[in-house]
Coordinates of C-alpha atoms in Angstrom, one line a residue:
X1 CA 142.5 72.7 53.0
X2 CA 144.3 76.1 52.9
X3 CA 142.7 79.5 52.6
X4 CA 144.3 82.2 50.4
X5 CA 147.7 80.6 50.6
X6 CA 148.1 81.5 54.3
X7 CA 148.6 78.0 55.5
X8 CA 145.5 78.4 57.6
X9 CA 142.9 75.6 57.8
X10 CA 139.4 76.3 56.6
X11 CA 137.8 74.3 59.4
X12 CA 138.2 76.9 62.1
X13 CA 135.8 76.4 65.1
X14 CA 133.1 78.9 65.8
X15 CA 134.6 82.3 66.8
X16 CA 134.9 83.1 70.5
X17 CA 137.1 85.9 72.0
X18 CA 139.2 83.3 73.8
X19 CA 140.0 81.5 70.5
X20 CA 140.6 84.7 68.7
X21 CA 143.2 85.8 71.3
X22 CA 145.3 82.6 71.0
X23 CA 148.8 83.1 69.9
X24 CA 149.3 82.8 66.1
X25 CA 152.0 85.2 65.0
X26 CA 152.5 86.6 61.6
X27 CA 156.3 86.7 61.2
X28 CA 156.3 90.1 59.4
X29 CA 154.3 91.9 62.0
X30 CA 156.0 90.1 64.9
X31 CA 159.4 91.3 63.7
X32 CA 158.1 94.8 63.0
X33 CA 156.6 95.2 66.4
X34 CA 159.8 93.9 68.2
X35 CA 162.0 96.2 66.1
X36 CA 159.7 99.2 66.8
X37 CA 159.7 98.5 70.6
X38 CA 163.5 97.9 70.6
X39 CA 164.4 101.1 68.7
X40 CA 162.0 103.2 70.9
X41 CA 163.5 101.6 74.1
X42 CA 167.0 102.4 72.8
X43 CA 166.1 106.0 72.3
X44 CA 164.6 106.3 75.8
X45 CA 167.6 104.6 77.5
X46 CA 170.0 106.9 75.5
X47 CA 168.2 110.0 76.8
X48 CA 168.0 108.8 80.4
X49 CA 171.7 107.9 80.4
X50 CA 172.8 111.4 79.5
X51 CA 170.5 113.0 82.1
X52 CA 167.6 114.0 79.9
X53 CA 163.9 113.3 80.7
X54 CA 161.4 111.7 78.5
X55 CA 157.7 111.7 79.5
X56 CA 156.5 108.3 80.8
X57 CA 153.1 108.9 79.2
X58 CA 154.6 109.0 75.7
X59 CA 156.4 105.7 76.3
X60 CA 153.2 104.1 77.6
X61 CA 151.2 105.4 74.6
X62 CA 153.8 104.1 72.1
X63 CA 154.1 100.6 73.7
X64 CA 150.3 100.2 73.9
X65 CA 150.0 101.3 70.3
X66 CA 152.5 98.7 69.1
X67 CA 150.9 96.0 71.3
X68 CA 147.5 96.7 69.6
X69 CA 149.1 95.9 66.3
X70 CA 150.5 92.7 67.7
X71 CA 147.1 91.9 69.2
X72 CA 145.5 92.1 65.8
X73 CA 148.2 90.5 63.7
X74 CA 149.9 88.0 66.0
X75 CA 146.9 86.2 67.4
X76 CA 144.2 84.0 65.8
X77 CA 142.2 87.1 65.2
X78 CA 144.4 87.3 62.1
X79 CA 143.3 83.8 61.1
X80 CA 139.6 84.4 61.7
X81 CA 140.0 87.8 59.9
X82 CA 140.7 85.9 56.7
X83 CA 137.3 84.3 56.6
X84 CA 135.1 86.5 58.8
X85 CA 134.3 90.0 57.6
X86 CA 133.4 91.2 61.1
X87 CA 136.8 90.1 62.6
X88 CA 138.7 91.6 59.6
X89 CA 136.9 94.9 60.2
X90 CA 138.0 94.9 63.8
X91 CA 141.6 94.4 62.5
X92 CA 141.2 97.2 60.0
X93 CA 139.7 99.7 62.4
X94 CA 142.3 99.1 65.2
X95 CA 145.2 99.1 62.8
X96 CA 144.1 102.3 61.0
X97 CA 142.4 104.3 63.8
X98 CA 143.6 103.2 67.2
X99 CA 147.3 102.0 66.7
X100 CA 148.3 105.2 64.8
X101 CA 146.8 107.5 67.4
X102 CA 148.6 105.9 70.2
X103 CA 151.9 105.6 68.4
X104 CA 151.7 109.3 67.3
X105 CA 151.1 110.3 71.0
X106 CA 154.4 108.4 71.7
X107 CA 156.2 111.0 69.6
X108 CA 158.7 108.5 68.1
X109 CA 160.2 111.1 65.6
X110 CA 160.9 113.6 68.4
X111 CA 162.5 110.8 70.4
X112 CA 164.7 109.9 67.3
X113 CA 165.7 113.5 66.7
X114 CA 166.8 113.8 70.4
X115 CA 168.5 110.4 70.6
X116 CA 170.3 110.2 67.3
X117 CA 173.8 111.7 67.3
X118 CA 174.6 114.6 65.0
X119 CA 176.9 114.0 62.1
X120 CA 180.1 116.0 61.6
X121 CA 180.2 119.2 59.6
X122 CA 179.4 118.6 56.0
X123 CA 178.2 115.1 56.6
X124 CA 174.8 113.5 56.7
X125 CA 173.9 110.9 59.3
X126 CA 170.5 109.3 60.2
X127 CA 169.4 112.4 62.1
X128 CA 170.2 114.7 59.2
X129 CA 168.5 112.5 56.7
X130 CA 165.4 112.3 58.9
X131 CA 165.2 116.1 59.2
X132 CA 165.6 116.4 55.4
X133 CA 162.7 113.9 55.0
X134 CA 160.5 115.8 57.4
X135 CA 161.0 119.1 55.5
X136 CA 160.8 117.6 52.0
X137 CA 158.1 118.5 49.5
X138 CA 157.0 114.9 49.6
X139 CA 156.1 115.2 53.3
X140 CA 154.3 118.5 52.7
X141 CA 152.1 116.8 50.1
X142 CA 151.2 113.6 52.0
X143 CA 150.4 115.5 55.2
X144 CA 148.2 118.1 53.5
X145 CA 144.4 117.6 54.1
X146 CA 143.8 117.8 50.3
X147 CA 145.7 114.5 50.2
X148 CA 145.0 112.8 53.5
X149 CA 141.2 113.2 53.6
X150 CA 140.6 111.7 50.0
X151 CA 143.2 109.0 50.8
X152 CA 141.3 108.2 54.0
X153 CA 138.0 107.9 52.2
X154 CA 139.4 106.0 49.2
X155 CA 141.0 103.4 51.4
X156 CA 137.5 102.3 52.4
X157 CA 135.4 102.7 49.2
X158 CA 138.1 102.2 46.7
X159 CA 139.3 99.0 48.4
X160 CA 136.2 97.2 49.6
X161 CA 133.8 98.0 46.8
X162 CA 136.2 97.0 44.0
X163 CA 138.0 93.7 43.0
X164 CA 141.2 95.1 44.6
X165 CA 140.3 93.8 48.0
X166 CA 139.8 90.2 46.8
X167 CA 143.1 90.3 44.9
X168 CA 145.0 91.4 48.0
X169 CA 143.3 88.9 50.2
X170 CA 144.3 86.1 47.8
X171 CA 148.0 86.1 48.9
X172 CA 150.0 86.5 52.0
X173 CA 152.1 89.4 50.7
X174 CA 148.9 91.1 49.5
X175 CA 147.3 90.8 52.9
X176 CA 150.4 92.1 54.6
X177 CA 150.6 95.0 52.1
X178 CA 146.9 95.9 52.8
X179 CA 147.4 96.0 56.6
X180 CA 150.6 98.1 56.2
X181 CA 148.5 100.4 54.0
X182 CA 145.8 100.7 56.6
X183 CA 148.4 101.7 59.3
X184 CA 150.1 104.1 57.0
X185 CA 146.9 105.8 56.0
X186 CA 146.0 106.2 59.7
X187 CA 149.4 107.8 60.4
X188 CA 149.3 110.4 57.6
X189 CA 145.7 111.2 58.4
X190 CA 146.1 111.7 62.2
X191 CA 149.6 113.1 62.3
X192 CA 148.8 116.7 61.1
X193 CA 145.7 116.7 63.3
X194 CA 147.0 115.5 66.7
X195 CA 150.6 114.2 66.3
X196 CA 153.1 115.4 68.8
X197 CA 156.0 115.1 66.4
X198 CA 157.1 118.1 64.2
X199 CA 155.7 118.0 60.7
X200 CA 155.5 120.3 57.6
X201 CA 151.7 120.8 57.8
X202 CA 150.5 122.1 61.2
X203 CA 147.4 124.3 61.0
X204 CA 145.7 125.9 64.0
X205 CA 143.6 123.8 66.4
X206 CA 140.2 124.8 65.0
X207 CA 141.4 123.7 61.5
X208 CA 142.6 120.5 62.9
X209 CA 139.2 119.7 64.4
X210 CA 137.6 120.5 61.0
X211 CA 140.1 118.1 59.3
X212 CA 139.1 115.4 61.8
X213 CA 135.4 115.8 61.3
X214 CA 135.7 116.1 57.5
X215 CA 136.7 112.5 57.1
X216 CA 134.6 110.8 59.8
X217 CA 131.1 111.1 58.2
X218 CA 132.4 109.1 55.2
X219 CA 133.6 106.4 57.5
X220 CA 130.1 106.3 59.1
X221 CA 128.4 106.1 55.7
X222 CA 130.7 103.2 54.8
X223 CA 129.6 101.3 57.8
X224 CA 125.9 102.1 57.2
X225 CA 126.3 100.8 53.6
X226 CA 127.5 97.5 54.8
X227 CA 124.8 97.3 57.5
X228 CA 122.0 98.1 55.0
X229 CA 123.1 95.8 52.2
X230 CA 120.8 93.0 51.2
X231 CA 123.5 90.8 49.7
X232 CA 127.2 90.1 50.4
X233 CA 129.3 92.9 48.8
X234 CA 132.8 91.4 49.2
X235 CA 133.7 88.2 47.3
X236 CA 136.3 87.0 49.9
X237 CA 133.6 86.7 52.6
X238 CA 130.7 85.4 50.4
X239 CA 131.1 81.8 51.5
X240 CA 132.4 81.5 55.1
X241 CA 133.5 78.0 56.2
X242 CA 130.6 75.9 57.4
X243 CA 132.5 75.1 60.6
X244 CA 132.1 78.8 61.7
X245 CA 128.4 78.5 61.8
X246 CA 127.8 82.0 60.5
X247 CA 125.8 83.5 57.6
X248 CA 127.7 85.8 55.2
X249 CA 125.1 88.6 55.2
X250 CA 124.7 88.8 59.0
X251 CA 128.5 88.8 59.4
X252 CA 128.8 91.6 56.8
X253 CA 126.1 93.6 58.7
X254 CA 128.1 93.1 61.9
X255 CA 131.2 94.4 60.1
X256 CA 129.3 97.5 59.1
X257 CA 128.2 98.1 62.6
X258 CA 131.9 97.8 63.8
X259 CA 133.0 100.3 61.1
X260 CA 130.2 102.7 62.1
X261 CA 131.0 102.5 65.8
X262 CA 134.7 103.0 65.2
X263 CA 134.1 106.3 63.4
X264 CA 133.1 107.7 66.8
X265 CA 135.8 106.2 69.1
X266 CA 138.8 107.7 67.4
X267 CA 137.0 111.1 67.1
X268 CA 136.6 111.3 70.9
X269 CA 140.2 110.1 71.5
X270 CA 141.6 112.7 69.1
X271 CA 139.4 115.5 70.3
X272 CA 140.5 114.9 73.9
X273 CA 144.1 114.9 72.8
X274 CA 143.6 118.0 70.8
X275 CA 142.0 119.9 73.7
X276 CA 144.9 118.9 76.0
X277 CA 147.4 120.0 73.4
X278 CA 145.6 123.3 72.9
X279 CA 145.5 123.9 76.6
X280 CA 149.2 123.1 77.0
X281 CA 150.1 125.4 74.1
X282 CA 148.2 128.3 75.7
X283 CA 150.0 127.6 79.0
X284 CA 153.4 127.6 77.3
X285 CA 152.5 130.8 75.5
X286 CA 151.5 132.4 78.8
X287 CA 154.7 131.4 80.5
X288 CA 156.8 132.8 77.6
X289 CA 154.9 136.1 77.9
X290 CA 155.5 136.2 81.6
X291 CA 159.2 135.5 81.1
X292 CA 159.4 138.2 78.5
X293 CA 157.7 140.6 80.9
X294 CA 160.1 139.8 83.6
X295 CA 163.1 140.4 81.3
X296 CA 162.0 143.8 79.9
X297 CA 160.0 145.1 82.9
X298 CA 156.7 144.6 81.1
X299 CA 157.3 147.3 78.5
X300 CA 154.3 146.2 76.6
X301 CA 152.0 147.0 79.6
X302 CA 153.8 150.3 80.2
X303 CA 153.3 151.3 76.5
X304 CA 149.6 150.3 76.7
X305 CA 149.2 152.4 79.9
X306 CA 150.9 155.3 78.2
X307 CA 148.6 155.0 75.2
X308 CA 145.5 155.1 77.5
X309 CA 146.9 158.1 79.3
X310 CA 147.4 159.9 76.0
X311 CA 143.8 159.2 75.0
X312 CA 142.6 160.5 78.4
X313 CA 144.7 163.7 77.9
X314 CA 143.2 164.2 74.4
X315 CA 139.7 163.7 75.8
X316 CA 140.3 166.7 78.1

């Protein structure tokens, strides 16, 4: 007997981590992950061949980020996630809050801008089109906190607490679209906050921290709502297969605990990344100031000393 048109049998054995990590690739996500890794690798090789450097840490972050998507969508975790709320919630949290952070730390857009060749005068190639997209009004809108924070919240409450979730879970294209949506929401939420790539909306570091903490309480409340519920709230998971040996309400409570816990993990990761970026930015600014002082003989300091001397003279 198939479930939701996925060709997946309903008589899955009880969940264990070993069973969940068995290979069971979703073709869409397998191809997407391979293409992503291939394009990133091409960009790095192109830079290295022309003598440019690309930070190893960025490559490692990007690769791990893509592999986390593959782990969620190309193993039997994806099969169990169709019938177990708790496993589905792990998929959702990783796809929307761990994978985007790691991929953004890999700076794929910066790599593309450096690796893609420039088109001739008056022509527009992939690099020029990417720059136009980055500076478009559309990008200014979807990376603004007035858009990203409500979207982040609505992706939880507007999806799970309405019939939309059951509709999407009822078909393979719907399930794929939902997972792509989770990933996209994570990208647009975290990109203005801690993304390395250039973007149209880039506030100061304190404002970025406020943006981060503005969305996370709603995430925690969502988890608490699932944990405290006295009856199943999502139709898809109301009647889990008997072969799993689980009870719908306890599985939902576990899903709520997972959602609540994951509201803390990305906050710590992003906060650490932000603090490192803030420190690195201050160091770069200090080096620029030092170089400017070397070039002009530190005229700014001389002017300040002259100002103090004039005040001293006036005081006499």
